[in-house]
């Protein structure tokens, strides 16, 4: 998080107006440096009620408030406190919309990331209809080519912890090809990680891909694939018990992932590719 005091030292004191907003911001900064983020949030919220737009510190107070809210949103979401992360996410998004003219391009690009975070929170609360509403905003921006790099091809839509694992769901914007034999196509990937003592990601254990079914079937369009890597090989296998229509039921998908991880369900087939060769050895297991 940026050092507020460093920024404020470059602002002439003569422009600070009658109220000592400078000291209030410095106090908020001191709370942050001492990891008292929630107290800093309260301090900045109180300042928000009093500082006028005409004050030279108004812009800085808003930017800093959004930084603090974003930190609290992220921390709540990663701790699966989705009600709180949703509250912070909606507040941050509202500020980003209202104060859009204050921010440079880099700062304004945080808006789609916050929309993504809100979708994750709604998914965490099992409110998939509202999650879709915010995902649709991202799809609209994708079609208009207004998404910044880093979220312009895919986005995180789901996150949860299961025992000693972190599970991240990512969705690709590209739509299902009409020609089912034209290319390989992945719509969703769930990344399964082991965790460090502090709960952060450690090692990627395997991935669950929702891939296009190469063929015509009235009952499904996608099928689940389980994939992992060793030092020398990439190993893949299809799980035909887990199938999905083009309009994916994300609640079912979420529950399927839980089932696969909890029961350590293995693939029905096995495909092995050597990392140092273009050749593939394919084994079929019934």
mmCIF file of C-alpha atoms in Angstrom:
data_model
loop_
_atom_site.group_PDB
_atom_site.id
_atom_site.type_symbol
_atom_site.label_atom_id
_atom_site.label_comp_id
_atom_site.label_asym_id
_atom_site.label_seq_id
_atom_site.Cartn_x
_atom_site.Cartn_y
_atom_site.Cartn_z
ATOM 1 C CA UNK A 1 0.000 0.000 0.000
ATOM 2 C CA UNK A 2 1.369 3.413 -0.949
ATOM 3 C CA UNK A 3 2.968 5.620 1.680
ATOM 4 C CA UNK A 4 0.533 8.473 2.231
ATOM 5 C CA UNK A 5 2.995 10.671 4.090
ATOM 6 C CA UNK A 6 5.400 10.586 1.152
ATOM 7 C CA UNK A 7 2.652 11.916 -1.112
ATOM 8 C CA UNK A 8 1.504 14.601 1.286
ATOM 9 C CA UNK A 9 4.960 16.108 1.761
ATOM 10 C CA UNK A 10 4.759 17.477 -1.773
ATOM 11 C CA UNK A 11 1.535 19.410 -1.168
ATOM 12 C CA UNK A 12 1.913 23.059 -0.087
ATOM 13 C CA UNK A 13 0.509 23.651 3.372
ATOM 14 C CA UNK A 14 -1.019 26.920 2.229
ATOM 15 C CA UNK A 15 -3.528 25.016 0.122
ATOM 16 C CA UNK A 16 -4.812 22.815 2.904
ATOM 17 C CA UNK A 17 -7.652 25.111 3.888
ATOM 18 C CA UNK A 18 -8.956 25.894 7.327
ATOM 19 C CA UNK A 19 -9.508 22.360 8.563
ATOM 20 C CA UNK A 20 -6.461 20.256 9.303
ATOM 21 C CA UNK A 21 -7.233 17.428 6.890
ATOM 22 C CA UNK A 22 -3.516 16.881 6.460
ATOM 23 C CA UNK A 23 -3.084 15.661 10.038
ATOM 24 C CA UNK A 24 -6.159 13.452 9.729
ATOM 25 C CA UNK A 25 -4.670 11.744 6.691
ATOM 26 C CA UNK A 26 -1.300 11.374 8.387
ATOM 27 C CA UNK A 27 -3.067 9.745 11.339
ATOM 28 C CA UNK A 28 -4.834 7.317 8.991
ATOM 29 C CA UNK A 29 -1.473 6.492 7.439
ATOM 30 C CA UNK A 30 0.071 5.805 10.852
ATOM 31 C CA UNK A 31 -2.740 3.360 11.611
ATOM 32 C CA UNK A 32 -2.054 1.526 8.368
ATOM 33 C CA UNK A 33 1.684 1.348 9.023
ATOM 34 C CA UNK A 34 0.837 -0.268 12.368
ATOM 35 C CA UNK A 35 -1.463 -2.770 10.639
ATOM 36 C CA UNK A 36 -4.592 -1.264 12.181
ATOM 37 C CA UNK A 37 -6.390 -1.319 8.868
ATOM 38 C CA UNK A 38 -9.961 -1.351 10.155
ATOM 39 C CA UNK A 39 -9.278 1.675 12.364
ATOM 40 C CA UNK A 40 -7.722 3.420 9.365
ATOM 41 C CA UNK A 41 -10.854 2.596 7.383
ATOM 42 C CA UNK A 42 -13.030 4.216 10.078
ATOM 43 C CA UNK A 43 -10.767 7.270 10.138
ATOM 44 C CA UNK A 44 -10.943 7.680 6.364
ATOM 45 C CA UNK A 45 -14.718 7.168 6.353
ATOM 46 C CA UNK A 46 -15.092 9.956 8.909
ATOM 47 C CA UNK A 47 -12.858 12.185 6.809
ATOM 48 C CA UNK A 48 -14.973 11.390 3.745
ATOM 49 C CA UNK A 49 -17.975 13.009 5.444
ATOM 50 C CA UNK A 50 -16.233 16.326 6.046
ATOM 51 C CA UNK A 51 -13.578 17.003 3.412
ATOM 52 C CA UNK A 52 -14.932 19.185 0.564
ATOM 53 C CA UNK A 53 -14.202 18.470 -3.086
ATOM 54 C CA UNK A 54 -12.522 21.854 -3.327
ATOM 55 C CA UNK A 55 -9.814 20.835 -0.863
ATOM 56 C CA UNK A 56 -6.462 19.918 -2.397
ATOM 57 C CA UNK A 57 -6.389 16.672 -0.400
ATOM 58 C CA UNK A 58 -9.790 15.434 -1.572
ATOM 59 C CA UNK A 59 -8.382 13.331 -4.416
ATOM 60 C CA UNK A 60 -5.741 11.768 -2.193
ATOM 61 C CA UNK A 61 -8.275 10.916 0.509
ATOM 62 C CA UNK A 62 -10.477 9.095 -2.022
ATOM 63 C CA UNK A 63 -7.595 7.177 -3.558
ATOM 64 C CA UNK A 64 -6.362 6.152 -0.150
ATOM 65 C CA UNK A 65 -9.851 5.130 0.968
ATOM 66 C CA UNK A 66 -10.212 2.874 -2.069
ATOM 67 C CA UNK A 67 -6.799 1.350 -1.339
ATOM 68 C CA UNK A 68 -7.856 0.518 2.217
ATOM 69 C CA UNK A 69 -11.259 -0.858 1.178
ATOM 70 C CA UNK A 70 -9.587 -2.981 -1.515
ATOM 71 C CA UNK A 71 -7.186 -4.400 1.070
ATOM 72 C CA UNK A 72 -10.047 -5.280 3.422
ATOM 73 C CA UNK A 73 -12.061 -6.785 0.562
ATOM 74 C CA UNK A 74 -9.170 -8.987 -0.526
ATOM 75 C CA UNK A 75 -8.371 -10.104 3.015
ATOM 76 C CA UNK A 76 -12.017 -10.976 3.727
ATOM 77 C CA UNK A 77 -12.412 -12.885 0.463
ATOM 78 C CA UNK A 78 -9.257 -14.957 0.982
ATOM 79 C CA UNK A 79 -10.528 -15.848 4.454
ATOM 80 C CA UNK A 80 -13.895 -16.879 2.959
ATOM 81 C CA UNK A 81 -15.769 -14.135 4.799
ATOM 82 C CA UNK A 82 -17.779 -13.531 1.654
ATOM 83 C CA UNK A 83 -20.485 -11.393 3.257
ATOM 84 C CA UNK A 84 -17.837 -8.922 4.374
ATOM 85 C CA UNK A 85 -15.839 -9.074 1.132
ATOM 86 C CA UNK A 86 -19.043 -8.415 -0.805
ATOM 87 C CA UNK A 87 -19.802 -5.379 1.354
ATOM 88 C CA UNK A 88 -16.321 -3.959 0.806
ATOM 89 C CA UNK A 89 -16.332 -4.858 -2.885
ATOM 90 C CA UNK A 90 -19.614 -3.069 -3.577
ATOM 91 C CA UNK A 91 -18.391 -0.017 -1.671
ATOM 92 C CA UNK A 92 -15.114 0.083 -3.604
ATOM 93 C CA UNK A 93 -16.902 -0.316 -6.941
ATOM 94 C CA UNK A 94 -19.299 2.496 -6.067
ATOM 95 C CA UNK A 95 -16.364 4.799 -5.289
ATOM 96 C CA UNK A 96 -14.573 3.823 -8.492
ATOM 97 C CA UNK A 97 -17.695 4.737 -10.461
ATOM 98 C CA UNK A 98 -18.421 8.003 -8.645
ATOM 99 C CA UNK A 99 -14.859 9.259 -8.622
ATOM 100 C CA UNK A 100 -13.920 7.975 -12.068
ATOM 101 C CA UNK A 101 -12.716 11.399 -13.251
ATOM 102 C CA UNK A 102 -10.185 11.602 -10.423
ATOM 103 C CA UNK A 103 -8.160 8.593 -11.455
ATOM 104 C CA UNK A 104 -5.554 7.973 -14.094
ATOM 105 C CA UNK A 105 -5.877 5.056 -16.508
ATOM 106 C CA UNK A 106 -3.928 2.642 -14.304
ATOM 107 C CA UNK A 107 -6.124 3.315 -11.289
ATOM 108 C CA UNK A 108 -9.351 3.224 -13.312
ATOM 109 C CA UNK A 109 -8.409 -0.239 -14.582
ATOM 110 C CA UNK A 110 -9.081 -1.555 -11.086
ATOM 111 C CA UNK A 111 -12.827 -1.386 -11.781
ATOM 112 C CA UNK A 112 -13.125 -4.690 -13.729
ATOM 113 C CA UNK A 113 -10.979 -6.434 -11.125
ATOM 114 C CA UNK A 114 -13.382 -5.303 -8.413
ATOM 115 C CA UNK A 115 -16.328 -6.500 -10.514
ATOM 116 C CA UNK A 116 -14.568 -9.864 -10.701
ATOM 117 C CA UNK A 117 -14.064 -9.873 -6.924
ATOM 118 C CA UNK A 118 -17.768 -9.194 -6.372
ATOM 119 C CA UNK A 119 -18.625 -12.161 -8.609
ATOM 120 C CA UNK A 120 -16.316 -14.355 -6.495
ATOM 121 C CA UNK A 121 -18.037 -13.175 -3.308
ATOM 122 C CA UNK A 122 -21.499 -13.916 -4.681
ATOM 123 C CA UNK A 123 -20.292 -17.366 -5.768
ATOM 124 C CA UNK A 124 -18.931 -17.901 -2.266
ATOM 125 C CA UNK A 125 -22.371 -17.017 -0.894
ATOM 126 C CA UNK A 126 -23.952 -19.501 -3.356
ATOM 127 C CA UNK A 127 -25.874 -16.673 -5.028
ATOM 128 C CA UNK A 128 -25.047 -17.709 -8.580
ATOM 129 C CA UNK A 129 -27.671 -15.478 -10.216
ATOM 130 C CA UNK A 130 -26.069 -12.338 -8.817
ATOM 131 C CA UNK A 131 -22.607 -13.689 -9.579
ATOM 132 C CA UNK A 132 -23.705 -14.052 -13.208
ATOM 133 C CA UNK A 133 -24.905 -10.444 -13.252
ATOM 134 C CA UNK A 134 -21.374 -9.227 -12.521
ATOM 135 C CA UNK A 135 -19.761 -11.785 -14.797
ATOM 136 C CA UNK A 136 -22.008 -10.486 -17.585
ATOM 137 C CA UNK A 137 -20.525 -7.014 -17.028
ATOM 138 C CA UNK A 138 -17.090 -8.488 -17.680
ATOM 139 C CA UNK A 139 -18.315 -10.272 -20.810
ATOM 140 C CA UNK A 140 -19.770 -6.997 -22.083
ATOM 141 C CA UNK A 141 -16.448 -5.232 -21.530
ATOM 142 C CA UNK A 142 -14.664 -8.146 -23.216
ATOM 143 C CA UNK A 143 -16.835 -7.793 -26.320
ATOM 144 C CA UNK A 144 -16.103 -4.056 -26.411
ATOM 145 C CA UNK A 145 -12.377 -4.782 -25.901
ATOM 146 C CA UNK A 146 -12.141 -2.459 -22.898
ATOM 147 C CA UNK A 147 -10.672 -4.884 -20.370
ATOM 148 C CA UNK A 148 -7.087 -4.233 -19.216
ATOM 149 C CA UNK A 149 -4.309 -6.748 -19.672
ATOM 150 C CA UNK A 150 -4.446 -9.438 -17.016
ATOM 151 C CA UNK A 151 -8.205 -9.871 -17.154
ATOM 152 C CA UNK A 152 -8.810 -9.581 -20.903
ATOM 153 C CA UNK A 153 -8.783 -13.333 -21.635
ATOM 154 C CA UNK A 154 -9.970 -15.015 -18.440
ATOM 155 C CA UNK A 155 -10.947 -14.172 -14.870
ATOM 156 C CA UNK A 156 -11.216 -15.719 -11.426
ATOM 157 C CA UNK A 157 -14.860 -16.460 -10.588
ATOM 158 C CA UNK A 158 -14.659 -18.890 -7.664
ATOM 159 C CA UNK A 159 -12.451 -19.468 -4.635
ATOM 160 C CA UNK A 160 -12.789 -21.703 -1.606
ATOM 161 C CA UNK A 161 -10.776 -23.754 0.850
ATOM 162 C CA UNK A 162 -11.296 -27.474 1.293
ATOM 163 C CA UNK A 163 -9.420 -29.158 4.136
ATOM 164 C CA UNK A 164 -5.764 -28.253 3.490
ATOM 165 C CA UNK A 165 -6.291 -27.096 -0.096
ATOM 166 C CA UNK A 166 -6.990 -23.804 -1.856
ATOM 167 C CA UNK A 167 -9.228 -24.087 -4.914
ATOM 168 C CA UNK A 168 -9.385 -21.370 -7.575
ATOM 169 C CA UNK A 169 -11.870 -21.348 -10.451
ATOM 170 C CA UNK A 170 -11.066 -19.434 -13.656
ATOM 171 C CA UNK A 171 -13.348 -18.814 -16.623
ATOM 172 C CA UNK A 172 -12.290 -18.002 -20.195
ATOM 173 C CA UNK A 173 -14.290 -15.424 -22.171
ATOM 174 C CA UNK A 174 -14.049 -17.250 -25.484
ATOM 175 C CA UNK A 175 -17.286 -19.002 -26.406
ATOM 176 C CA UNK A 176 -17.808 -22.636 -27.336
ATOM 177 C CA UNK A 177 -16.863 -23.188 -31.018
ATOM 178 C CA UNK A 178 -19.658 -24.263 -33.349
ATOM 179 C CA UNK A 179 -17.330 -26.755 -35.023
ATOM 180 C CA UNK A 180 -16.683 -29.276 -32.259
ATOM 181 C CA UNK A 181 -13.743 -30.777 -34.160
ATOM 182 C CA UNK A 182 -12.020 -27.496 -35.047
ATOM 183 C CA UNK A 183 -9.771 -27.129 -32.009
ATOM 184 C CA UNK A 184 -9.192 -28.056 -28.394
ATOM 185 C CA UNK A 185 -11.188 -25.762 -26.141
ATOM 186 C CA UNK A 186 -11.223 -25.161 -22.390
ATOM 187 C CA UNK A 187 -13.932 -22.996 -20.816
ATOM 188 C CA UNK A 188 -13.200 -23.444 -17.097
ATOM 189 C CA UNK A 189 -10.131 -24.429 -15.088
ATOM 190 C CA UNK A 190 -10.064 -25.160 -11.368
ATOM 191 C CA UNK A 191 -6.555 -25.032 -9.869
ATOM 192 C CA UNK A 192 -6.020 -27.191 -6.791
ATOM 193 C CA UNK A 193 -3.202 -26.054 -4.470
ATOM 194 C CA UNK A 194 -1.674 -27.367 -1.285
ATOM 195 C CA UNK A 195 -1.236 -24.676 1.362
ATOM 196 C CA UNK A 196 1.457 -23.122 3.515
ATOM 197 C CA UNK A 197 0.968 -22.819 7.301
ATOM 198 C CA UNK A 198 -0.444 -19.299 6.793
ATOM 199 C CA UNK A 199 -3.080 -20.635 4.367
ATOM 200 C CA UNK A 200 -1.517 -19.241 1.193
ATOM 201 C CA UNK A 201 -0.948 -21.294 -1.965
ATOM 202 C CA UNK A 202 2.016 -23.670 -1.880
ATOM 203 C CA UNK A 203 2.193 -26.198 -4.734
ATOM 204 C CA UNK A 204 -0.217 -26.805 -7.581
ATOM 205 C CA UNK A 205 -1.412 -30.393 -7.158
ATOM 206 C CA UNK A 206 -3.552 -30.694 -10.279
ATOM 207 C CA UNK A 207 -6.083 -28.906 -12.467
ATOM 208 C CA UNK A 208 -9.675 -29.686 -13.397
ATOM 209 C CA UNK A 209 -10.538 -28.537 -16.930
ATOM 210 C CA UNK A 210 -14.059 -28.183 -18.286
ATOM 211 C CA UNK A 211 -13.315 -28.970 -21.929
ATOM 212 C CA UNK A 212 -15.350 -29.112 -25.118
ATOM 213 C CA UNK A 213 -16.668 -32.555 -26.006
ATOM 214 C CA UNK A 214 -15.455 -33.438 -29.505
ATOM 215 C CA UNK A 215 -18.684 -34.739 -30.917
ATOM 216 C CA UNK A 216 -22.436 -34.230 -30.897
ATOM 217 C CA UNK A 217 -24.475 -35.182 -27.881
ATOM 218 C CA UNK A 218 -27.844 -33.715 -26.921
ATOM 219 C CA UNK A 219 -27.152 -34.247 -23.238
ATOM 220 C CA UNK A 220 -23.892 -32.350 -22.813
ATOM 221 C CA UNK A 221 -21.356 -30.023 -24.452
ATOM 222 C CA UNK A 222 -18.500 -30.128 -21.942
ATOM 223 C CA UNK A 223 -16.760 -32.848 -19.976
ATOM 224 C CA UNK A 224 -14.325 -32.706 -17.059
ATOM 225 C CA UNK A 225 -10.620 -33.406 -17.558
ATOM 226 C CA UNK A 226 -8.112 -33.943 -14.739
ATOM 227 C CA UNK A 227 -4.543 -32.836 -15.433
ATOM 228 C CA UNK A 228 -1.249 -32.688 -13.579
ATOM 229 C CA UNK A 229 2.452 -32.563 -14.318
ATOM 230 C CA UNK A 230 5.610 -34.325 -13.228
ATOM 231 C CA UNK A 231 9.141 -33.199 -14.010
ATOM 232 C CA UNK A 232 9.079 -35.089 -17.302
ATOM 233 C CA UNK A 233 5.431 -35.661 -18.227
ATOM 234 C CA UNK A 234 2.036 -34.034 -18.588
ATOM 235 C CA UNK A 235 -0.730 -36.430 -17.582
ATOM 236 C CA UNK A 236 -4.373 -35.920 -18.540
ATOM 237 C CA UNK A 237 -7.552 -37.933 -18.274
ATOM 238 C CA UNK A 238 -11.265 -37.474 -18.921
ATOM 239 C CA UNK A 239 -13.921 -37.945 -16.233
ATOM 240 C CA UNK A 240 -17.110 -38.905 -18.041
ATOM 241 C CA UNK A 241 -19.240 -38.818 -14.899
ATOM 242 C CA UNK A 242 -18.958 -35.018 -14.861
ATOM 243 C CA UNK A 243 -20.634 -33.436 -17.881
ATOM 244 C CA UNK A 244 -22.131 -29.989 -18.558
ATOM 245 C CA UNK A 245 -24.348 -28.175 -21.033
ATOM 246 C CA UNK A 246 -23.131 -25.065 -22.871
ATOM 247 C CA UNK A 247 -25.001 -22.947 -20.310
ATOM 248 C CA UNK A 248 -22.977 -24.327 -17.413
ATOM 249 C CA UNK A 249 -24.730 -24.912 -14.096
ATOM 250 C CA UNK A 250 -22.088 -23.316 -11.873
ATOM 251 C CA UNK A 251 -23.615 -24.568 -8.642
ATOM 252 C CA UNK A 252 -23.397 -28.145 -9.937
ATOM 253 C CA UNK A 253 -19.853 -27.526 -11.173
ATOM 254 C CA UNK A 254 -18.792 -26.160 -7.781
ATOM 255 C CA UNK A 255 -20.254 -29.193 -6.008
ATOM 256 C CA UNK A 256 -18.654 -31.558 -8.528
ATOM 257 C CA UNK A 257 -15.245 -30.051 -7.816
ATOM 258 C CA UNK A 258 -15.776 -30.566 -4.084
ATOM 259 C CA UNK A 259 -16.718 -34.190 -4.700
ATOM 260 C CA UNK A 260 -13.700 -34.848 -6.934
ATOM 261 C CA UNK A 261 -11.256 -33.280 -4.484
ATOM 262 C CA UNK A 262 -12.748 -34.833 -1.344
ATOM 263 C CA UNK A 263 -12.967 -38.334 -2.792
ATOM 264 C CA UNK A 264 -9.809 -38.007 -4.901
ATOM 265 C CA UNK A 265 -11.753 -39.300 -7.914
ATOM 266 C CA UNK A 266 -9.534 -40.452 -10.756
ATOM 267 C CA UNK A 267 -9.994 -40.094 -14.503
ATOM 268 C CA UNK A 268 -11.587 -42.736 -16.721
ATOM 269 C CA UNK A 269 -8.860 -42.371 -19.355
ATOM 270 C CA UNK A 270 -5.183 -41.492 -19.327
ATOM 271 C CA UNK A 271 -3.100 -39.482 -21.785
ATOM 272 C CA UNK A 272 0.618 -39.024 -21.194
ATOM 273 C CA UNK A 273 2.795 -36.476 -22.986
ATOM 274 C CA UNK A 274 6.540 -36.185 -22.614
ATOM 275 C CA UNK A 275 7.686 -32.622 -21.934
ATOM 276 C CA UNK A 276 10.837 -33.052 -24.016
ATOM 277 C CA UNK A 277 9.108 -34.529 -27.046
ATOM 278 C CA UNK A 278 6.294 -33.705 -29.446
ATOM 279 C CA UNK A 279 5.188 -37.325 -29.330
ATOM 280 C CA UNK A 280 2.341 -38.439 -27.080
ATOM 281 C CA UNK A 281 1.805 -41.810 -25.545
ATOM 282 C CA UNK A 282 -1.886 -42.437 -24.985
ATOM 283 C CA UNK A 283 -3.198 -45.118 -22.688
ATOM 284 C CA UNK A 284 -6.887 -45.889 -22.299
ATOM 285 C CA UNK A 285 -8.047 -47.162 -18.935
ATOM 286 C CA UNK A 286 -11.550 -48.577 -18.587
#
